[in-house]
mmJSON file of the N, C-alpha and C atoms, coordinates in Angstrom:
{"data_MODEL":{"atom_site":{
"group_PDB":["ATOM","ATOM","ATOM","ATOM","ATOM","ATOM","ATOM","ATOM","ATOM","ATOM","ATOM","ATOM","ATOM","ATOM","ATOM","ATOM","ATOM","ATOM","ATOM","ATOM","ATOM","ATOM","ATOM","ATOM","ATOM","ATOM","ATOM","ATOM","ATOM","ATOM","ATOM","ATOM","ATOM","ATOM","ATOM","ATOM","ATOM","ATOM","ATOM","ATOM","ATOM","ATOM","ATOM","ATOM","ATOM","ATOM","ATOM","ATOM","ATOM","ATOM","ATOM","ATOM","ATOM","ATOM","ATOM","ATOM","ATOM","ATOM","ATOM","ATOM","ATOM","ATOM","ATOM","ATOM","ATOM","ATOM","ATOM","ATOM","ATOM","ATOM","ATOM","ATOM","ATOM","ATOM","ATOM","ATOM","ATOM","ATOM","ATOM","ATOM","ATOM","ATOM","ATOM","ATOM","ATOM","ATOM","ATOM","ATOM","ATOM","ATOM","ATOM","ATOM","ATOM","ATOM","ATOM","ATOM","ATOM","ATOM","ATOM","ATOM","ATOM","ATOM","ATOM","ATOM","ATOM","ATOM","ATOM","ATOM","ATOM","ATOM","ATOM","ATOM","ATOM","ATOM","ATOM","ATOM","ATOM","ATOM","ATOM","ATOM","ATOM","ATOM","ATOM","ATOM","ATOM","ATOM","ATOM","ATOM","ATOM","ATOM","ATOM","ATOM","ATOM","ATOM","ATOM","ATOM","ATOM","ATOM","ATOM","ATOM","ATOM","ATOM","ATOM","ATOM","ATOM","ATOM","ATOM","ATOM","ATOM","ATOM","ATOM","ATOM","ATOM","ATOM","ATOM","ATOM","ATOM","ATOM","ATOM","ATOM","ATOM","ATOM","ATOM","ATOM","ATOM","ATOM","ATOM","ATOM","ATOM","ATOM","ATOM","ATOM","ATOM","ATOM","ATOM","ATOM","ATOM","ATOM","ATOM","ATOM","ATOM","ATOM","ATOM","ATOM","ATOM","ATOM","ATOM","ATOM","ATOM","ATOM","ATOM","ATOM","ATOM","ATOM","ATOM","ATOM","ATOM","ATOM","ATOM","ATOM","ATOM","ATOM","ATOM","ATOM","ATOM","ATOM","ATOM","ATOM","ATOM","ATOM","ATOM","ATOM","ATOM","ATOM","ATOM","ATOM","ATOM","ATOM","ATOM","ATOM","ATOM","ATOM"],
"id":[1,2,3,4,5,6,7,8,9,10,11,12,13,14,15,16,17,18,19,20,21,22,23,24,25,26,27,28,29,30,31,32,33,34,35,36,37,38,39,40,41,42,43,44,45,46,47,48,49,50,51,52,53,54,55,56,57,58,59,60,61,62,63,64,65,66,67,68,69,70,71,72,73,74,75,76,77,78,79,80,81,82,83,84,85,86,87,88,89,90,91,92,93,94,95,96,97,98,99,100,101,102,103,104,105,106,107,108,109,110,111,112,113,114,115,116,117,118,119,120,121,122,123,124,125,126,127,128,129,130,131,132,133,134,135,136,137,138,139,140,141,142,143,144,145,146,147,148,149,150,151,152,153,154,155,156,157,158,159,160,161,162,163,164,165,166,167,168,169,170,171,172,173,174,175,176,177,178,179,180,181,182,183,184,185,186,187,188,189,190,191,192,193,194,195,196,197,198,199,200,201,202,203,204,205,206,207,208,209,210,211,212,213,214,215,216,217,218,219,220,221,222],
"type_symbol":["N","C","C","N","C","C","N","C","C","N","C","C","N","C","C","N","C","C","N","C","C","N","C","C","N","C","C","N","C","C","N","C","C","N","C","C","N","C","C","N","C","C","N","C","C","N","C","C","N","C","C","N","C","C","N","C","C","N","C","C","N","C","C","N","C","C","N","C","C","N","C","C","N","C","C","N","C","C","N","C","C","N","C","C","N","C","C","N","C","C","N","C","C","N","C","C","N","C","C","N","C","C","N","C","C","N","C","C","N","C","C","N","C","C","N","C","C","N","C","C","N","C","C","N","C","C","N","C","C","N","C","C","N","C","C","N","C","C","N","C","C","N","C","C","N","C","C","N","C","C","N","C","C","N","C","C","N","C","C","N","C","C","N","C","C","N","C","C","N","C","C","N","C","C","N","C","C","N","C","C","N","C","C","N","C","C","N","C","C","N","C","C","N","C","C","N","C","C","N","C","C","N","C","C","N","C","C","N","C","C","N","C","C","N","C","C","N","C","C","N","C","C"],
"label_atom_id":["N","CA","C","N","CA","C","N","CA","C","N","CA","C","N","CA","C","N","CA","C","N","CA","C","N","CA","C","N","CA","C","N","CA","C","N","CA","C","N","CA","C","N","CA","C","N","CA","C","N","CA","C","N","CA","C","N","CA","C","N","CA","C","N","CA","C","N","CA","C","N","CA","C","N","CA","C","N","CA","C","N","CA","C","N","CA","C","N","CA","C","N","CA","C","N","CA","C","N","CA","C","N","CA","C","N","CA","C","N","CA","C","N","CA","C","N","CA","C","N","CA","C","N","CA","C","N","CA","C","N","CA","C","N","CA","C","N","CA","C","N","CA","C","N","CA","C","N","CA","C","N","CA","C","N","CA","C","N","CA","C","N","CA","C","N","CA","C","N","CA","C","N","CA","C","N","CA","C","N","CA","C","N","CA","C","N","CA","C","N","CA","C","N","CA","C","N","CA","C","N","CA","C","N","CA","C","N","CA","C","N","CA","C","N","CA","C","N","CA","C","N","CA","C","N","CA","C","N","CA","C","N","CA","C","N","CA","C","N","CA","C","N","CA","C","N","CA","C","N","CA","C","N","CA","C","N","CA","C"],
"label_alt_id":[null,null,null,null,null,null,null,null,null,null,null,null,null,null,null,null,null,null,null,null,null,null,null,null,null,null,null,null,null,null,null,null,null,null,null,null,null,null,null,null,null,null,null,null,null,null,null,null,null,null,null,null,null,null,null,null,null,null,null,null,null,null,null,null,null,null,null,null,null,null,null,null,null,null,null,null,null,null,null,null,null,null,null,null,null,null,null,null,null,null,null,null,null,null,null,null,null,null,null,null,null,null,null,null,null,null,null,null,null,null,null,null,null,null,null,null,null,null,null,null,null,null,null,null,null,null,null,null,null,null,null,null,null,null,null,null,null,null,null,null,null,null,null,null,null,null,null,null,null,null,null,null,null,null,null,null,null,null,null,null,null,null,null,null,null,null,null,null,null,null,null,null,null,null,null,null,null,null,null,null,null,null,null,null,null,null,null,null,null,null,null,null,null,null,null,null,null,null,null,null,null,null,null,null,null,null,null,null,null,null,null,null,null,null,null,null,null,null,null,null,null,null],
"label_comp_id":["GLN","GLN","GLN","PHE","PHE","PHE","GLN","GLN","GLN","HIS","HIS","HIS","MET","MET","MET","ARG","ARG","ARG","VAL","VAL","VAL","ALA","ALA","ALA","PRO","PRO","PRO","PHE","PHE","PHE","ASP","ASP","ASP","VAL","VAL","VAL","ILE","ILE","ILE","ASP","ASP","ASP","ARG","ARG","ARG","ARG","ARG","ARG","ILE","ILE","ILE","GLU","GLU","GLU","LEU","LEU","LEU","ILE","ILE","ILE","ARG","ARG","ARG","ARG","ARG","ARG","LEU","LEU","LEU","ASN","ASN","ASN","THR","THR","THR","ILE","ILE","ILE","PRO","PRO","PRO","GLY","GLY","GLY","ILE","ILE","ILE","SER","SER","SER","ILE","ILE","ILE","SER","SER","SER","GLU","GLU","GLU","ASP","ASP","ASP","SER","SER","SER","HIS","HIS","HIS","SER","SER","SER","GLY","GLY","GLY","ARG","ARG","ARG","PRO","PRO","PRO","GLY","GLY","GLY","PHE","PHE","PHE","ASN","ASN","ASN","LEU","LEU","LEU","SER","SER","SER","LEU","LEU","LEU","LEU","LEU","LEU","ALA","ALA","ALA","PRO","PRO","PRO","PRO","PRO","PRO","ALA","ALA","ALA","SER","SER","SER","ARG","ARG","ARG","ALA","ALA","ALA","ALA","ALA","ALA","PHE","PHE","PHE","LEU","LEU","LEU","ALA","ALA","ALA","ALA","ALA","ALA","MET","MET","MET","ASN","ASN","ASN","TRP","TRP","TRP","ALA","ALA","ALA","ILE","ILE","ILE","ASP","ASP","ASP","GLU","GLU","GLU","VAL","VAL","VAL","GLN","GLN","GLN","ALA","ALA","ALA","ARG","ARG","ARG","LEU","LEU","LEU","ALA","ALA","ALA","ARG","ARG","ARG","VAL","VAL","VAL"],
"label_asym_id":["A","A","A","A","A","A","A","A","A","A","A","A","A","A","A","A","A","A","A","A","A","A","A","A","A","A","A","A","A","A","A","A","A","A","A","A","A","A","A","A","A","A","A","A","A","A","A","A","A","A","A","A","A","A","A","A","A","A","A","A","A","A","A","A","A","A","A","A","A","A","A","A","A","A","A","A","A","A","A","A","A","A","A","A","A","A","A","A","A","A","A","A","A","A","A","A","A","A","A","A","A","A","A","A","A","A","A","A","A","A","A","A","A","A","A","A","A","A","A","A","A","A","A","A","A","A","A","A","A","A","A","A","A","A","A","A","A","A","A","A","A","A","A","A","A","A","A","A","A","A","A","A","A","A","A","A","A","A","A","A","A","A","A","A","A","A","A","A","A","A","A","A","A","A","A","A","A","A","A","A","A","A","A","A","A","A","A","A","A","A","A","A","A","A","A","A","A","A","A","A","A","A","A","A","A","A","A","A","A","A","A","A","A","A","A","A","A","A","A","A","A","A"],
"label_entity_id":["1","1","1","1","1","1","1","1","1","1","1","1","1","1","1","1","1","1","1","1","1","1","1","1","1","1","1","1","1","1","1","1","1","1","1","1","1","1","1","1","1","1","1","1","1","1","1","1","1","1","1","1","1","1","1","1","1","1","1","1","1","1","1","1","1","1","1","1","1","1","1","1","1","1","1","1","1","1","1","1","1","1","1","1","1","1","1","1","1","1","1","1","1","1","1","1","1","1","1","1","1","1","1","1","1","1","1","1","1","1","1","1","1","1","1","1","1","1","1","1","1","1","1","1","1","1","1","1","1","1","1","1","1","1","1","1","1","1","1","1","1","1","1","1","1","1","1","1","1","1","1","1","1","1","1","1","1","1","1","1","1","1","1","1","1","1","1","1","1","1","1","1","1","1","1","1","1","1","1","1","1","1","1","1","1","1","1","1","1","1","1","1","1","1","1","1","1","1","1","1","1","1","1","1","1","1","1","1","1","1","1","1","1","1","1","1","1","1","1","1","1","1"],
"label_seq_id":[1,1,1,2,2,2,3,3,3,4,4,4,5,5,5,6,6,6,7,7,7,8,8,8,9,9,9,10,10,10,11,11,11,12,12,12,13,13,13,14,14,14,15,15,15,16,16,16,17,17,17,18,18,18,19,19,19,20,20,20,21,21,21,22,22,22,23,23,23,24,24,24,25,25,25,26,26,26,27,27,27,28,28,28,29,29,29,30,30,30,31,31,31,32,32,32,33,33,33,34,34,34,35,35,35,36,36,36,37,37,37,38,38,38,39,39,39,40,40,40,41,41,41,42,42,42,43,43,43,44,44,44,45,45,45,46,46,46,47,47,47,48,48,48,49,49,49,50,50,50,51,51,51,52,52,52,53,53,53,54,54,54,55,55,55,56,56,56,57,57,57,58,58,58,59,59,59,60,60,60,61,61,61,62,62,62,63,63,63,64,64,64,65,65,65,66,66,66,67,67,67,68,68,68,69,69,69,70,70,70,71,71,71,72,72,72,73,73,73,74,74,74],
"pdbx_PDB_ins_code":[null,null,null,null,null,null,null,null,null,null,null,null,null,null,null,null,null,null,null,null,null,null,null,null,null,null,null,null,null,null,null,null,null,null,null,null,null,null,null,null,null,null,null,null,null,null,null,null,null,null,null,null,null,null,null,null,null,null,null,null,null,null,null,null,null,null,null,null,null,null,null,null,null,null,null,null,null,null,null,null,null,null,null,null,null,null,null,null,null,null,null,null,null,null,null,null,null,null,null,null,null,null,null,null,null,null,null,null,null,null,null,null,null,null,null,null,null,null,null,null,null,null,null,null,null,null,null,null,null,null,null,null,null,null,null,null,null,null,null,null,null,null,null,null,null,null,null,null,null,null,null,null,null,null,null,null,null,null,null,null,null,null,null,null,null,null,null,null,null,null,null,null,null,null,null,null,null,null,null,null,null,null,null,null,null,null,null,null,null,null,null,null,null,null,null,null,null,null,null,null,null,null,null,null,null,null,null,null,null,null,null,null,null,null,null,null,null,null,null,null,null,null],
"Cartn_x":[154.873,153.833,152.889,152.711,152.14,150.648,150.172,148.72,147.904,148.962,148.189,148.497,148.989,149.731,148.597,147.136,146.243,145.801,146.871,146.864,147.649,147.112,147.557,148.9,150.139,150.395,150.508,150.581,150.708,149.166,148.096,147.114,147.178,147.969,148.125,148.891,148.671,149.575,151.143,151.088,152.444,153.513,153.088,153.849,154.242,153.345,154.054,155.014,154.797,155.446,157.024,156.738,158.146,158.854,158.314,159.039,159.628,159.017,159.139,160.643,160.296,161.689,162.684,162.681,164.115,164.717,163.519,164.102,164.78,164.362,165.067,166.492,166.838,168.309,169.253,168.677,169.359,169.926,171.247,171.987,170.985,170.405,170.11,168.496,167.928,166.361,165.86,164.863,163.737,162.615,161.897,160.309,159.831,158.734,157.926,157.047,156.7,156.073,154.714,154.205,152.768,152.635,153.661,153.284,153.246,152.462,152.537,151.084,150.161,149.144,149.593,150.595,150.938,151.678,152.373,153.317,154.615,155.304,156.303,157.575,158.569,159.416,160.839,161.876,163.616,163.942,165.379,166.05,167.099,166.721,167.496,168.51,169.622,170.969,171.445,170.37,170.913,171.162,170.838,171.204,172.429,173.271,174.829,175.497,175.946,176.764,176.276,177.214,177.023,176.16,176.568,175.928,174.648,174.228,173.227,172.216,172.454,171.7,171.232,172.64,172.412,171.191,171.082,170.046,168.589,169.053,167.494,167.031,167.785,167.374,167.153,167.537,167.587,166.116,165.806,164.2,163.117,163.423,162.57,162.285,163.426,163.459,162.598,162.913,162.055,160.368,159.935,158.996,158.255,158.907,158.583,158.578,159.441,159.299,158.141,157.893,156.278,155.086,155.452,154.233,154.15,155.248,155.355,155.205,155.074,154.646,153.262,152.53,151.495,150.764,151.165,150.383,150.902,151.53,151.63,150.629,150.268,149.121,147.814,147.706,146.295,145.709],
"Cartn_y":[248.174,247.537,248.14,247.229,247.354,247.412,246.484,246.835,247.94,249.057,250.261,251.251,251.005,251.543,251.721,252.433,252.644,254.099,254.76,256.482,256.576,257.339,257.849,257.934,257.698,256.664,255.304,254.686,253.638,252.454,253.508,252.386,251.531,251.699,250.725,249.681,249.009,247.38,247.656,248.228,248.3,248.759,250.27,251.08,250.332,249.661,248.687,247.812,247.279,246.125,246.842,247.718,248.616,248.889,249.118,249.421,248.272,247.024,245.999,245.236,245.757,245.297,246.019,247.414,248.315,247.898,247.561,246.959,245.729,244.75,243.403,243.55,245.045,245.097,244.979,245.12,245.237,243.59,243.322,241.935,241.583,240.307,239.822,239.684,240.676,241.374,240.37,239.534,238.975,238.955,239.976,240.203,239.688,238.889,238.428,239.5,239.446,240.631,240.065,238.843,238.842,239.474,239.816,240.626,242.084,242.64,243.768,244.235,243.372,244.017,243.846,242.839,242.669,243.313,242.46,243.001,242.093,242.452,241.647,242.603,241.594,242.154,241.931,242.371,241.716,242.291,241.866,242.352,243.699,244.369,245.643,245.775,244.438,244.012,244.285,244.171,243.79,245.397,246.007,247.988,247.999,247.399,248.008,248.293,247.402,247.892,249.273,250.184,251.134,251.234,250.294,250.375,249.766,248.976,248.79,249.516,250.389,251.312,252.862,252.816,253.648,253.486,251.861,251.438,251.557,251.445,251.245,253.079,253.974,255.21,255.784,255.102,255.406,254.951,254.042,253.061,254.205,254.524,255.279,256.85,257.376,258.76,258.567,257.411,257.145,257.355,256.603,256.35,257.693,258.415,259.729,260.809,260.679,261.431,261.311,259.6,259.494,260.202,259.901,260.816,262.317,262.878,264.478,264.583,263.804,264.077,263.805,262.979,263.008,264.21,264.527,265.637,267.049,266.769,267.987,267.971,267.243,266.897,267.304,267.285,267.512,269.135],
"Cartn_z":[-104.279,-104.402,-105.634,-106.475,-107.548,-107.724,-106.58,-106.192,-106.034,-105.847,-105.455,-106.556,-107.64,-108.595,-109.745,-109.49,-110.232,-110.453,-110.302,-111.086,-112.244,-113.003,-114.217,-114.091,-114.638,-116.134,-115.983,-114.56,-113.839,-113.682,-114.059,-114.356,-115.663,-116.37,-117.792,-117.246,-117.456,-117.183,-117.607,-119.016,-119.731,-118.824,-118.444,-117.732,-116.572,-115.76,-114.574,-114.883,-116.01,-116.724,-117.114,-117.694,-117.911,-116.665,-115.555,-114.296,-113.642,-113.81,-113.588,-114.261,-115.511,-116.245,-115.905,-115.718,-115.195,-114.111,-113.336,-111.718,-112.049,-112.992,-113.209,-113.631,-114.456,-114.892,-113.635,-112.533,-111.428,-110.979,-110.961,-110.526,-109.583,-109.278,-108.212,-108.108,-108.753,-108.899,-109.987,-109.774,-110.587,-110.24,-110.992,-110.308,-111.589,-111.411,-112.374,-113.501,-114.483,-114.918,-114.79,-114.219,-113.757,-112.517,-111.954,-110.834,-110.442,-111.997,-112.19,-111.221,-110.65,-110.077,-108.597,-108.334,-106.656,-105.99,-104.87,-104.285,-104.004,-104.959,-105.176,-104.441,-104.158,-103.074,-103.579,-102.952,-103.371,-101.966,-101.728,-100.378,-100.773,-100.013,-100.108,-100.17,-99.557,-99.71,-101.121,-102.125,-103.432,-103.928,-103.277,-103.715,-102.796,-102.656,-101.743,-102.579,-103.894,-104.871,-105.482,-105.431,-106.243,-107.628,-108.244,-109.663,-109.597,-108.856,-108.457,-107.897,-107.301,-106.356,-107.426,-108.499,-109.65,-110.126,-110.537,-111.481,-110.919,-109.299,-108.622,-108.779,-108.81,-108.534,-110.025,-110.827,-112.345,-112.813,-112.394,-112.413,-111.727,-110.557,-109.721,-110.122,-110.627,-111.672,-112.876,-113.668,-114.8,-113.97,-113.272,-112.553,-112.466,-111.683,-111.243,-112.689,-113.571,-114.634,-115.582,-115.298,-116.269,-115.388,-114.04,-113.477,-113.458,-113.727,-113.989,-115.41,-116.345,-117.762,-117.872,-117.146,-117.327,-116.564,-115.157,-114.707,-115.585,-116.164,-117.203,-118.466,-118.765,-119.631,-119.157,-117.615,-117.233,-117.092],
"occupancy":[1.0,1.0,1.0,1.0,1.0,1.0,1.0,1.0,1.0,1.0,1.0,1.0,1.0,1.0,1.0,1.0,1.0,1.0,1.0,1.0,1.0,1.0,1.0,1.0,1.0,1.0,1.0,1.0,1.0,1.0,1.0,1.0,1.0,1.0,1.0,1.0,1.0,1.0,1.0,1.0,1.0,1.0,1.0,1.0,1.0,1.0,1.0,1.0,1.0,1.0,1.0,1.0,1.0,1.0,1.0,1.0,1.0,1.0,1.0,1.0,1.0,1.0,1.0,1.0,1.0,1.0,1.0,1.0,1.0,1.0,1.0,1.0,1.0,1.0,1.0,1.0,1.0,1.0,1.0,1.0,1.0,1.0,1.0,1.0,1.0,1.0,1.0,1.0,1.0,1.0,1.0,1.0,1.0,1.0,1.0,1.0,1.0,1.0,1.0,1.0,1.0,1.0,1.0,1.0,1.0,1.0,1.0,1.0,1.0,1.0,1.0,1.0,1.0,1.0,1.0,1.0,1.0,1.0,1.0,1.0,1.0,1.0,1.0,1.0,1.0,1.0,1.0,1.0,1.0,1.0,1.0,1.0,1.0,1.0,1.0,1.0,1.0,1.0,1.0,1.0,1.0,1.0,1.0,1.0,1.0,1.0,1.0,1.0,1.0,1.0,1.0,1.0,1.0,1.0,1.0,1.0,1.0,1.0,1.0,1.0,1.0,1.0,1.0,1.0,1.0,1.0,1.0,1.0,1.0,1.0,1.0,1.0,1.0,1.0,1.0,1.0,1.0,1.0,1.0,1.0,1.0,1.0,1.0,1.0,1.0,1.0,1.0,1.0,1.0,1.0,1.0,1.0,1.0,1.0,1.0,1.0,1.0,1.0,1.0,1.0,1.0,1.0,1.0,1.0,1.0,1.0,1.0,1.0,1.0,1.0,1.0,1.0,1.0,1.0,1.0,1.0,1.0,1.0,1.0,1.0,1.0,1.0],
"B_iso_or_equiv":[0.0,0.0,0.0,0.0,0.0,0.0,0.0,0.0,0.0,0.0,0.0,0.0,0.0,0.0,0.0,0.0,0.0,0.0,0.0,0.0,0.0,0.0,0.0,0.0,0.0,0.0,0.0,0.0,0.0,0.0,0.0,0.0,0.0,0.0,0.0,0.0,0.0,0.0,0.0,0.0,0.0,0.0,0.0,0.0,0.0,0.0,0.0,0.0,0.0,0.0,0.0,0.0,0.0,0.0,0.0,0.0,0.0,0.0,0.0,0.0,0.0,0.0,0.0,0.0,0.0,0.0,0.0,0.0,0.0,0.0,0.0,0.0,0.0,0.0,0.0,0.0,0.0,0.0,0.0,0.0,0.0,0.0,0.0,0.0,0.0,0.0,0.0,0.0,0.0,0.0,0.0,0.0,0.0,0.0,0.0,0.0,0.0,0.0,0.0,0.0,0.0,0.0,0.0,0.0,0.0,0.0,0.0,0.0,0.0,0.0,0.0,0.0,0.0,0.0,0.0,0.0,0.0,0.0,0.0,0.0,0.0,0.0,0.0,0.0,0.0,0.0,0.0,0.0,0.0,0.0,0.0,0.0,0.0,0.0,0.0,0.0,0.0,0.0,0.0,0.0,0.0,0.0,0.0,0.0,0.0,0.0,0.0,0.0,0.0,0.0,0.0,0.0,0.0,0.0,0.0,0.0,0.0,0.0,0.0,0.0,0.0,0.0,0.0,0.0,0.0,0.0,0.0,0.0,0.0,0.0,0.0,0.0,0.0,0.0,0.0,0.0,0.0,0.0,0.0,0.0,0.0,0.0,0.0,0.0,0.0,0.0,0.0,0.0,0.0,0.0,0.0,0.0,0.0,0.0,0.0,0.0,0.0,0.0,0.0,0.0,0.0,0.0,0.0,0.0,0.0,0.0,0.0,0.0,0.0,0.0,0.0,0.0,0.0,0.0,0.0,0.0,0.0,0.0,0.0,0.0,0.0,0.0],
"pdbx_formal_charge":[null,null,null,null,null,null,null,null,null,null,null,null,null,null,null,null,null,null,null,null,null,null,null,null,null,null,null,null,null,null,null,null,null,null,null,null,null,null,null,null,null,null,null,null,null,null,null,null,null,null,null,null,null,null,null,null,null,null,null,null,null,null,null,null,null,null,null,null,null,null,null,null,null,null,null,null,null,null,null,null,null,null,null,null,null,null,null,null,null,null,null,null,null,null,null,null,null,null,null,null,null,null,null,null,null,null,null,null,null,null,null,null,null,null,null,null,null,null,null,null,null,null,null,null,null,null,null,null,null,null,null,null,null,null,null,null,null,null,null,null,null,null,null,null,null,null,null,null,null,null,null,null,null,null,null,null,null,null,null,null,null,null,null,null,null,null,null,null,null,null,null,null,null,null,null,null,null,null,null,null,null,null,null,null,null,null,null,null,null,null,null,null,null,null,null,null,null,null,null,null,null,null,null,null,null,null,null,null,null,null,null,null,null,null,null,null,null,null,null,null,null,null],
"auth_seq_id":[1,1,1,2,2,2,3,3,3,4,4,4,5,5,5,6,6,6,7,7,7,8,8,8,9,9,9,10,10,10,11,11,11,12,12,12,13,13,13,14,14,14,15,15,15,16,16,16,17,17,17,18,18,18,19,19,19,20,20,20,21,21,21,22,22,22,23,23,23,24,24,24,25,25,25,26,26,26,27,27,27,28,28,28,29,29,29,30,30,30,31,31,31,32,32,32,33,33,33,34,34,34,35,35,35,36,36,36,37,37,37,38,38,38,39,39,39,40,40,40,41,41,41,42,42,42,43,43,43,44,44,44,45,45,45,46,46,46,47,47,47,48,48,48,49,49,49,50,50,50,51,51,51,52,52,52,53,53,53,54,54,54,55,55,55,56,56,56,57,57,57,58,58,58,59,59,59,60,60,60,61,61,61,62,62,62,63,63,63,64,64,64,65,65,65,66,66,66,67,67,67,68,68,68,69,69,69,70,70,70,71,71,71,72,72,72,73,73,73,74,74,74],
"auth_comp_id":["GLN","GLN","GLN","PHE","PHE","PHE","GLN","GLN","GLN","HIS","HIS","HIS","MET","MET","MET","ARG","ARG","ARG","VAL","VAL","VAL","ALA","ALA","ALA","PRO","PRO","PRO","PHE","PHE","PHE","ASP","ASP","ASP","VAL","VAL","VAL","ILE","ILE","ILE","ASP","ASP","ASP","ARG","ARG","ARG","ARG","ARG","ARG","ILE","ILE","ILE","GLU","GLU","GLU","LEU","LEU","LEU","ILE","ILE","ILE","ARG","ARG","ARG","ARG","ARG","ARG","LEU","LEU","LEU","ASN","ASN","ASN","THR","THR","THR","ILE","ILE","ILE","PRO","PRO","PRO","GLY","GLY","GLY","ILE","ILE","ILE","SER","SER","SER","ILE","ILE","ILE","SER","SER","SER","GLU","GLU","GLU","ASP","ASP","ASP","SER","SER","SER","HIS","HIS","HIS","SER","SER","SER","GLY","GLY","GLY","ARG","ARG","ARG","PRO","PRO","PRO","GLY","GLY","GLY","PHE","PHE","PHE","ASN","ASN","ASN","LEU","LEU","LEU","SER","SER","SER","LEU","LEU","LEU","LEU","LEU","LEU","ALA","ALA","ALA","PRO","PRO","PRO","PRO","PRO","PRO","ALA","ALA","ALA","SER","SER","SER","ARG","ARG","ARG","ALA","ALA","ALA","ALA","ALA","ALA","PHE","PHE","PHE","LEU","LEU","LEU","ALA","ALA","ALA","ALA","ALA","ALA","MET","MET","MET","ASN","ASN","ASN","TRP","TRP","TRP","ALA","ALA","ALA","ILE","ILE","ILE","ASP","ASP","ASP","GLU","GLU","GLU","VAL","VAL","VAL","GLN","GLN","GLN","ALA","ALA","ALA","ARG","ARG","ARG","LEU","LEU","LEU","ALA","ALA","ALA","ARG","ARG","ARG","VAL","VAL","VAL"],
"auth_asym_id":["A","A","A","A","A","A","A","A","A","A","A","A","A","A","A","A","A","A","A","A","A","A","A","A","A","A","A","A","A","A","A","A","A","A","A","A","A","A","A","A","A","A","A","A","A","A","A","A","A","A","A","A","A","A","A","A","A","A","A","A","A","A","A","A","A","A","A","A","A","A","A","A","A","A","A","A","A","A","A","A","A","A","A","A","A","A","A","A","A","A","A","A","A","A","A","A","A","A","A","A","A","A","A","A","A","A","A","A","A","A","A","A","A","A","A","A","A","A","A","A","A","A","A","A","A","A","A","A","A","A","A","A","A","A","A","A","A","A","A","A","A","A","A","A","A","A","A","A","A","A","A","A","A","A","A","A","A","A","A","A","A","A","A","A","A","A","A","A","A","A","A","A","A","A","A","A","A","A","A","A","A","A","A","A","A","A","A","A","A","A","A","A","A","A","A","A","A","A","A","A","A","A","A","A","A","A","A","A","A","A","A","A","A","A","A","A","A","A","A","A","A","A"],
"auth_atom_id":["N","CA","C","N","CA","C","N","CA","C","N","CA","C","N","CA","C","N","CA","C","N","CA","C","N","CA","C","N","CA","C","N","CA","C","N","CA","C","N","CA","C","N","CA","C","N","CA","C","N","CA","C","N","CA","C","N","CA","C","N","CA","C","N","CA","C","N","CA","C","N","CA","C","N","CA","C","N","CA","C","N","CA","C","N","CA","C","N","CA","C","N","CA","C","N","CA","C","N","CA","C","N","CA","C","N","CA","C","N","CA","C","N","CA","C","N","CA","C","N","CA","C","N","CA","C","N","CA","C","N","CA","C","N","CA","C","N","CA","C","N","CA","C","N","CA","C","N","CA","C","N","CA","C","N","CA","C","N","CA","C","N","CA","C","N","CA","C","N","CA","C","N","CA","C","N","CA","C","N","CA","C","N","CA","C","N","CA","C","N","CA","C","N","CA","C","N","CA","C","N","CA","C","N","CA","C","N","CA","C","N","CA","C","N","CA","C","N","CA","C","N","CA","C","N","CA","C","N","CA","C","N","CA","C","N","CA","C","N","CA","C","N","CA","C","N","CA","C","N","CA","C","N","CA","C","N","CA","C"],
"pdbx_PDB_model_num":[1,1,1,1,1,1,1,1,1,1,1,1,1,1,1,1,1,1,1,1,1,1,1,1,1,1,1,1,1,1,1,1,1,1,1,1,1,1,1,1,1,1,1,1,1,1,1,1,1,1,1,1,1,1,1,1,1,1,1,1,1,1,1,1,1,1,1,1,1,1,1,1,1,1,1,1,1,1,1,1,1,1,1,1,1,1,1,1,1,1,1,1,1,1,1,1,1,1,1,1,1,1,1,1,1,1,1,1,1,1,1,1,1,1,1,1,1,1,1,1,1,1,1,1,1,1,1,1,1,1,1,1,1,1,1,1,1,1,1,1,1,1,1,1,1,1,1,1,1,1,1,1,1,1,1,1,1,1,1,1,1,1,1,1,1,1,1,1,1,1,1,1,1,1,1,1,1,1,1,1,1,1,1,1,1,1,1,1,1,1,1,1,1,1,1,1,1,1,1,1,1,1,1,1,1,1,1,1,1,1,1,1,1,1,1,1,1,1,1,1,1,1]
}}}
């Protein structure tokens, strides 16, 4: 839910759009970049293939790394 991502580093729209772009690399997922402040979703069955699941986890790990890097600067 991008609507709740209001804390740094995701308080910047460009960071949320980057996460959307990373998620959109997963086959079958197509989240509009205009959804950066909304509640887009996708069917979790799209993550059944191992490569898709790996791409999803890579996107989530990137997001976690972004948050940890931001916290390290505080």
